[in-house]
Coordinates of C-alpha atoms in Angstrom, one line a residue:
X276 CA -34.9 10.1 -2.2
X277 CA -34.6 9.1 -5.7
X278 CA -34.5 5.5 -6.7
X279 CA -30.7 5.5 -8.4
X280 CA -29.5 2.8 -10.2
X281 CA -25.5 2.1 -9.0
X282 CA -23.5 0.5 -11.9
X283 CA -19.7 -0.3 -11.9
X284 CA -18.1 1.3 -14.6
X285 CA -14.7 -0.2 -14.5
X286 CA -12.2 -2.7 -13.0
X287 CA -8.7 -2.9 -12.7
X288 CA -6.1 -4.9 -11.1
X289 CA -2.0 -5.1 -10.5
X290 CA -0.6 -8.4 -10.3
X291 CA 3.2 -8.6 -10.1
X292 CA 4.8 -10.8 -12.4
X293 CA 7.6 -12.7 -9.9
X294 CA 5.6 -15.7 -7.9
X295 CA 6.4 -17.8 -4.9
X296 CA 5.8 -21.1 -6.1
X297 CA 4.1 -23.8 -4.5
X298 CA 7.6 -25.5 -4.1
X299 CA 9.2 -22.5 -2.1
X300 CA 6.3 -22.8 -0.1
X301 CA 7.1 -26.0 0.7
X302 CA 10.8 -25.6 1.3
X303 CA 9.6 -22.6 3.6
X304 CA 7.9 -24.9 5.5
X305 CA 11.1 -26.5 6.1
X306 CA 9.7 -29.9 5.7
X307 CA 6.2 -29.6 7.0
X308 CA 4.7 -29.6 3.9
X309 CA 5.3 -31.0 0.6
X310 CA 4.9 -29.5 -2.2
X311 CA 2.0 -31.6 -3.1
X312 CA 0.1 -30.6 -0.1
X313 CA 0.8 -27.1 -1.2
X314 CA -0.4 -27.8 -4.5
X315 CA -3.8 -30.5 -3.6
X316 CA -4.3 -29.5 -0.2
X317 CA -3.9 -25.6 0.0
X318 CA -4.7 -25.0 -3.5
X319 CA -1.8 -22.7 -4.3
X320 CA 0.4 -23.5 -7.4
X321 CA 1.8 -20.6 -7.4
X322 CA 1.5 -16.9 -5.7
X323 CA 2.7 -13.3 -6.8
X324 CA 4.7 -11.5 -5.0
X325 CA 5.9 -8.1 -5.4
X326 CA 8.6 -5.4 -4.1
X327 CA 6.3 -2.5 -4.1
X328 CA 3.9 -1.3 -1.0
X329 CA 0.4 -1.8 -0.5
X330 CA -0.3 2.0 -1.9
X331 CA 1.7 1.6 -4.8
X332 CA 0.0 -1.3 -6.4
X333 CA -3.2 0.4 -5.3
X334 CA -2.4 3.6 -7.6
X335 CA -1.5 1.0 -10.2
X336 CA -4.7 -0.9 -9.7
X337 CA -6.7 2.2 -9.8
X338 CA -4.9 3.5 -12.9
X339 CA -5.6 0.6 -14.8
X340 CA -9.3 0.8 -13.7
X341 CA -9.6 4.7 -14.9
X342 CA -7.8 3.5 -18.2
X343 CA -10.3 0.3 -18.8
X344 CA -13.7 2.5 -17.8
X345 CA -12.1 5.1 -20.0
X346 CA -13.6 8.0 -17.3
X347 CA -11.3 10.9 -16.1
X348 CA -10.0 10.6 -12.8
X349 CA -11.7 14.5 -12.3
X350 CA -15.5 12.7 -12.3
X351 CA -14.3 11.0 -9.2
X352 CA -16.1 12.5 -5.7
X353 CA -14.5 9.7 -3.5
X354 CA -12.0 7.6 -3.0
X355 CA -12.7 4.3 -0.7
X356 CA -9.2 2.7 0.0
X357 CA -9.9 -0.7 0.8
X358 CA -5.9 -1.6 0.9
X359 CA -4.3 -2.9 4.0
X360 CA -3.0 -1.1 7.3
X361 CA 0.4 -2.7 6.2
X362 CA 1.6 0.3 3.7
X363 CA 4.8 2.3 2.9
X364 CA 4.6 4.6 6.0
X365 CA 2.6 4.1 8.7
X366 CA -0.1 7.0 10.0
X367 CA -0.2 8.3 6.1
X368 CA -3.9 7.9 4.1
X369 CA -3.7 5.1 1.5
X370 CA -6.6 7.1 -0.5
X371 CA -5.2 10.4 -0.6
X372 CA -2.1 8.7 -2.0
X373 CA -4.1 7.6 -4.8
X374 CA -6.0 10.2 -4.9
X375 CA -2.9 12.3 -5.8
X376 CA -1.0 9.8 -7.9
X377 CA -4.4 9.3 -10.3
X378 CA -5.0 12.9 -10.5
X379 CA -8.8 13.1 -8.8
X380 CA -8.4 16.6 -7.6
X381 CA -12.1 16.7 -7.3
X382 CA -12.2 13.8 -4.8
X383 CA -11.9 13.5 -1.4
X384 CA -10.5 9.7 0.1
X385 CA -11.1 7.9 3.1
X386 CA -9.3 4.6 4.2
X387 CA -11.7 1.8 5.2
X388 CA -10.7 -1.7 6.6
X389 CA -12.4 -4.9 6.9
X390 CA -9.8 -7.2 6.8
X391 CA -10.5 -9.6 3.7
X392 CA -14.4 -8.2 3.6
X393 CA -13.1 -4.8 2.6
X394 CA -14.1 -4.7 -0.9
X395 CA -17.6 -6.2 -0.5
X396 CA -17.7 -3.7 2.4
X397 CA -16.8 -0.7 0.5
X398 CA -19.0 -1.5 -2.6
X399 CA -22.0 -1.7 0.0
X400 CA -20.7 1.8 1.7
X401 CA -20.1 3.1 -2.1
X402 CA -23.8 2.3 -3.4
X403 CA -25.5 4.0 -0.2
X404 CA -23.0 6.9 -0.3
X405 CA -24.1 7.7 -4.1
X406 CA -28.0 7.1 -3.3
X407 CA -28.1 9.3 -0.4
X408 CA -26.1 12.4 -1.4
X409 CA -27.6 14.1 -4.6
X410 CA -24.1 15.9 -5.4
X411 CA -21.8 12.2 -5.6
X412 CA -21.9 10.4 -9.1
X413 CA -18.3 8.7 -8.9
X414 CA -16.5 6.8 -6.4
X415 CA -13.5 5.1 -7.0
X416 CA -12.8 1.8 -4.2
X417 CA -9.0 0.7 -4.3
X418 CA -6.5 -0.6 -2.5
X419 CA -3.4 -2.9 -2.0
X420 CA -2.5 -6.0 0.1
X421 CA 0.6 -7.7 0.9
X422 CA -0.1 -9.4 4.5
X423 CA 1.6 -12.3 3.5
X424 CA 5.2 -10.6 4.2
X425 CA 4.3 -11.5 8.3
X426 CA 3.7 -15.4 7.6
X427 CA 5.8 -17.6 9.0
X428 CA 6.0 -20.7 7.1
X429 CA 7.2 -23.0 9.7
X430 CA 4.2 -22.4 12.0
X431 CA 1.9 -24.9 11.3
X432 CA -0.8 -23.5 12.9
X433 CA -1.0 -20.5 10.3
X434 CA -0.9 -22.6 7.2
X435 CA -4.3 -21.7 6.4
X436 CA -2.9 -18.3 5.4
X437 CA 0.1 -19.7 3.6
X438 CA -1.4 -18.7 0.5
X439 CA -1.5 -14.7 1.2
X440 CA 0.2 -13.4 -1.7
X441 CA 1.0 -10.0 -2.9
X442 CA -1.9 -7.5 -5.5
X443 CA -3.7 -4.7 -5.9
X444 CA -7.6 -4.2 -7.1
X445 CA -9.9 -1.4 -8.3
X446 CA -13.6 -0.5 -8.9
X447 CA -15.3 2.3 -9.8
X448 CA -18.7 2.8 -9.0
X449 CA -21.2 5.4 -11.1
X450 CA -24.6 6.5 -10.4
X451 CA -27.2 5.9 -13.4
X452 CA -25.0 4.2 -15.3
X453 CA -27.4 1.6 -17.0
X454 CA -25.6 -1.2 -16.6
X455 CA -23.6 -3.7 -14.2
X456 CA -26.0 -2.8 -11.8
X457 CA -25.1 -3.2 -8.0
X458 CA -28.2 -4.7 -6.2
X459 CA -28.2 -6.2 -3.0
X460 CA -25.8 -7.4 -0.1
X461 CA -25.8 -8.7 3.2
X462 CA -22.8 -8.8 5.9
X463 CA -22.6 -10.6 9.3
X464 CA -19.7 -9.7 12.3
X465 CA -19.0 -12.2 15.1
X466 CA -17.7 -10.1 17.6
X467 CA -16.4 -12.7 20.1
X468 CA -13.5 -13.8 17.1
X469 CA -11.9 -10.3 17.1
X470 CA -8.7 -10.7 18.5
X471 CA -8.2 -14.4 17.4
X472 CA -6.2 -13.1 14.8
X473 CA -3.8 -10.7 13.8
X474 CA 0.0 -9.9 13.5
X475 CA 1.2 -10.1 17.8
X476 CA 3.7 -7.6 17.9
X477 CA 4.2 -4.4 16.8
X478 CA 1.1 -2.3 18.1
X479 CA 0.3 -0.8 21.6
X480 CA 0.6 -4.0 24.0
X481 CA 3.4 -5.8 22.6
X482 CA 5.6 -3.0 21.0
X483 CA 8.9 -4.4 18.9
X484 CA 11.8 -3.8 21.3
X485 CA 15.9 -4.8 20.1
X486 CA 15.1 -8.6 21.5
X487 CA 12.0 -9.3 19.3
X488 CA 12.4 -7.2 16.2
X489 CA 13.4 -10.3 13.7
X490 CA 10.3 -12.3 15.5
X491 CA 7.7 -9.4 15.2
X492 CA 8.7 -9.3 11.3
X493 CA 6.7 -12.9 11.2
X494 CA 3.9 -12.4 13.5
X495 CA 1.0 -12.4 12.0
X496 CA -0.8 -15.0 13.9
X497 CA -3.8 -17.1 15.5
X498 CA -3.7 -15.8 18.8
X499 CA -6.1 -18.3 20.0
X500 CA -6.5 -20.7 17.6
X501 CA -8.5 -22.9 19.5
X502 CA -11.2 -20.9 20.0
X503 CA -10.9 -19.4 17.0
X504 CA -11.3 -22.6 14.9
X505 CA -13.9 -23.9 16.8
X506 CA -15.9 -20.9 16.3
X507 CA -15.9 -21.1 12.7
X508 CA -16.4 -24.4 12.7
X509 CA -20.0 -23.6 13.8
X510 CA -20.6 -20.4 12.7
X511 CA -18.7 -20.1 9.2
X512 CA -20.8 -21.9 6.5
X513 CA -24.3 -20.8 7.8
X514 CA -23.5 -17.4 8.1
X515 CA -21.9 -17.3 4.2
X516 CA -25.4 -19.1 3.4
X517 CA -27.4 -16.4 5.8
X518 CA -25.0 -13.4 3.7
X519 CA -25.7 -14.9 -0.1
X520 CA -29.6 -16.0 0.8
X521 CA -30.3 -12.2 2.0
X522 CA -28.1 -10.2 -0.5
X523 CA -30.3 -12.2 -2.9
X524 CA -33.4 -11.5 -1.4
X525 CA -33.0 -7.7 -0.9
X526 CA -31.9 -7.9 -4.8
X527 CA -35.2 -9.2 -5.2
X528 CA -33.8 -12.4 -7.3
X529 CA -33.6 -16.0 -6.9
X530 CA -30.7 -17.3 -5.8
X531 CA -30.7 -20.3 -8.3
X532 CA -30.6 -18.0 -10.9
X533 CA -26.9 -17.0 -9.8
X534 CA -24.3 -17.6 -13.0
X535 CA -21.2 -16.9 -11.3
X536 CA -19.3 -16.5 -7.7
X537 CA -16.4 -14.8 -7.5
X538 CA -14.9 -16.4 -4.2
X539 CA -12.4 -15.8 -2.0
X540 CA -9.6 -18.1 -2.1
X541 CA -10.0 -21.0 -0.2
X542 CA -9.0 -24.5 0.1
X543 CA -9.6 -27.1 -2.3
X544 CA -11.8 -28.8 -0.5
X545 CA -14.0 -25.7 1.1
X546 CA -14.4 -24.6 -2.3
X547 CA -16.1 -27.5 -4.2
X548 CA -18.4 -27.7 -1.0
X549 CA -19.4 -24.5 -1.5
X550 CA -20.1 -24.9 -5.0
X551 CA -22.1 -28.1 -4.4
X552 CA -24.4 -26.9 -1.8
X553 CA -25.1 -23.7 -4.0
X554 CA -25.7 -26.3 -6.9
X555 CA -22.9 -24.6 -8.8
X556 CA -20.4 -26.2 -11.6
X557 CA -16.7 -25.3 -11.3
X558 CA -17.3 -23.3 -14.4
X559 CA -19.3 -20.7 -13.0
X560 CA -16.3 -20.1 -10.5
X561 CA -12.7 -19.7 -11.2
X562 CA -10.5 -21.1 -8.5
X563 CA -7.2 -18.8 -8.0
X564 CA -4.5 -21.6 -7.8
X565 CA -2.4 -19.8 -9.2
X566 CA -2.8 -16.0 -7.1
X567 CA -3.6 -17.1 -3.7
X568 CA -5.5 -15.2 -1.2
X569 CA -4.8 -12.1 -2.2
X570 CA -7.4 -10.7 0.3
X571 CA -9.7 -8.1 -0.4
X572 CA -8.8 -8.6 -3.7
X573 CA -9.6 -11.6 -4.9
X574 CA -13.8 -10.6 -6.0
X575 CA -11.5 -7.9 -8.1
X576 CA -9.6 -10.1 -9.7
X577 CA -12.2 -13.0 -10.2
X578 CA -14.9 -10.6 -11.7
X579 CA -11.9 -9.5 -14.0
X580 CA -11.0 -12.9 -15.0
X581 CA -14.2 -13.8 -15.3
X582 CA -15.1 -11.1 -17.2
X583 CA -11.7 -12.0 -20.1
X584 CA -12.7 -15.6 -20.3
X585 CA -16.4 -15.4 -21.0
X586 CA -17.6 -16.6 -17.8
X587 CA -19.3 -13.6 -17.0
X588 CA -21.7 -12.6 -20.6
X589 CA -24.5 -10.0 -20.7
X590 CA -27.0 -10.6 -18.2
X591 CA -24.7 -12.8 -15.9
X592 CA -26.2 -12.8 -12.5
X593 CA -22.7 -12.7 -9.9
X594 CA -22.1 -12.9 -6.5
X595 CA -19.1 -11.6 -4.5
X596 CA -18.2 -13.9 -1.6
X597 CA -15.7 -12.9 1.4
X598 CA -15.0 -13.3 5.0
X599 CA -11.9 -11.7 6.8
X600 CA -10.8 -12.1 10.1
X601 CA -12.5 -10.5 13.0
X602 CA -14.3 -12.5 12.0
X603 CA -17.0 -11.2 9.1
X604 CA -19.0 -12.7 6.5
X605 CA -20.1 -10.6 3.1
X606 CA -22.1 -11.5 0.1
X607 CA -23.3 -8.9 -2.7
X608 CA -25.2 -9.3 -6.0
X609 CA -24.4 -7.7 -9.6
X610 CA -26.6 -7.9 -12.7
X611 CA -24.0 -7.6 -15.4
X612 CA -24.5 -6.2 -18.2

């Protein structure tokens, strides 16, 4: 097998331009929250939300992605949709949407899901794809999310996904490139978390009926939120440190050499002590106050602001940080440049 070199040869995101600001969260909340909480505890100033479907800003995420690599969708061989089950019709392929709307005609497209992990997931799947088959060069990883349409903002016990906001993400992946080179990455699944989480009704077991359809439109859940916070209380922090220490390692770098991490978002608080135990400044992060959790998004978007503002230069050493609920950890490494 040939020893390729994987190199991402564009990004692209969508990010509508009407928010939900922190002070509709609050009045959502219906008096749970204030708006400073929103603002200093959640760490969301503001949120985008949008009218279009999950596959929709995924085509326009992936259009802006062919545009800045300036590559023609017929290179691609695959598509990776990384978007969310939550689409325009249900049962239809998000990546064949794309596929079609982009013009790959060359391509074939598979939907993948990891919850939140999903991109860091599919750029892992992406690099051993284009090692391991001689006849891929190009693979294309987008997607959509807009989860936050189930939250209900007077349940209290969800507040920790208040800040799920509405965006699409793109990145394409080229063998040989010769530069932003994909090295390592690491991912960790505790099994035992798996149904902790998730939107209660509308699937096989609890079906919407005429009596709960208005509920089931708000459902996305902690099912057992007990257990499921006590797990990560144990489990959360070393396993992220177990994902970034090995994605390092099999990129055969130090991790103190890392320039920037393009994080999930997260609370305030979770954030900086992240960024102190990695012995990181707030300037080799950018903290999305004002996006949210836009899930599997957010390394898209961070590597792209990043990338705008300088952050990221020639030679920057990044790492992508997730976790999703299932519950799974996810680190990767990039060499820019």
């Amino acid at each position: 097998m040939k020893p390729y070199d994987i190199g991402i040869a564009g990004i692209g995101t969508y990010i509508p331009d009407t928010y939900m600001t922190a002070k509709e969260i609050s009045d959502a909340t219906a008096g749970n929250w204030t708006e400073d909480a929103v603002i200093n505890k959640l760490g969301i100033v503001k949120k985008p939300k949008s009218n279009l479907g999950t596959q929709e800003m995924g085509y326009l995420a992936a259009k802006a992605c062919m545009e800045n690599a300036k590559v023609d969708p017929k290179e691609i061989d695959i598509i990776l949709c990384m978007g969310e089950e939550y689409k325009e019709y249900p049962l239809t392929t998000s990546a064949l949407y794309i596929q079609d709307k982009i013009g790959a005609v060359n391509a074939w497209g598979i939907d993948v899901q990891n919850r939140c992990c999903t991109t860091v997931a599919a750029i892992k799947m992406a690099k051993d794809m284009l090692i391991a088959d001689e006849e891929i060069d190009t693979i294309l990883i987008a997607g959509g999310y807009r989860n936050g349409d189930f939250i209900d903002y007077t349940d209290s016990k969800v507040s920790m996904m208040f800040n799920l906001g509405d965006g699409g993400g793109a990145i394409l992946l080229k063998k040989n490139l010769g530069r932003n080179q994909v090295l390592g990455s690491h991912i960790i699944a505790d099994a035992s978390l798996a149904r902790t989480a998730g939107v209660e009704i509308g699937g096989q077991v609890n079906p919407i009926t005429p009596h709960n359809i208005e509920e089931a439109k708000k459902s996305l859940r902690l099912m057992d939120s007990a257990a499921m916070k006590d797990r990560l209380n144990q489990v959360s922090l070393p396993n992220w440190h177990t994902c970034i220490d090995r994605a390092f390692e099999k990129s055969g770098i130090s991790k103190s050499e890392m320039d920037y991490l393009a994080i999930l978002h997260i609370k305030p608080s979770g954030h900086m002590a992240i960024l102190k135990e990695l012995v990181l400044t707030p300037e080799q992060t950018i903290y999305l106050d004002d996006y949210g959790h836009l899930g599997q998004i957010d390394q898209i978007l961070s590597l792209e602001l990043a990338v705008k503002s300088g952050k990221i230069k020639p030679g920057s050493v990044i790492c992508m940080l997730s976790a999703g609920i299932g519950y799974v950890w996810a680190a990767n490494v990039i060499k820019w440049g």
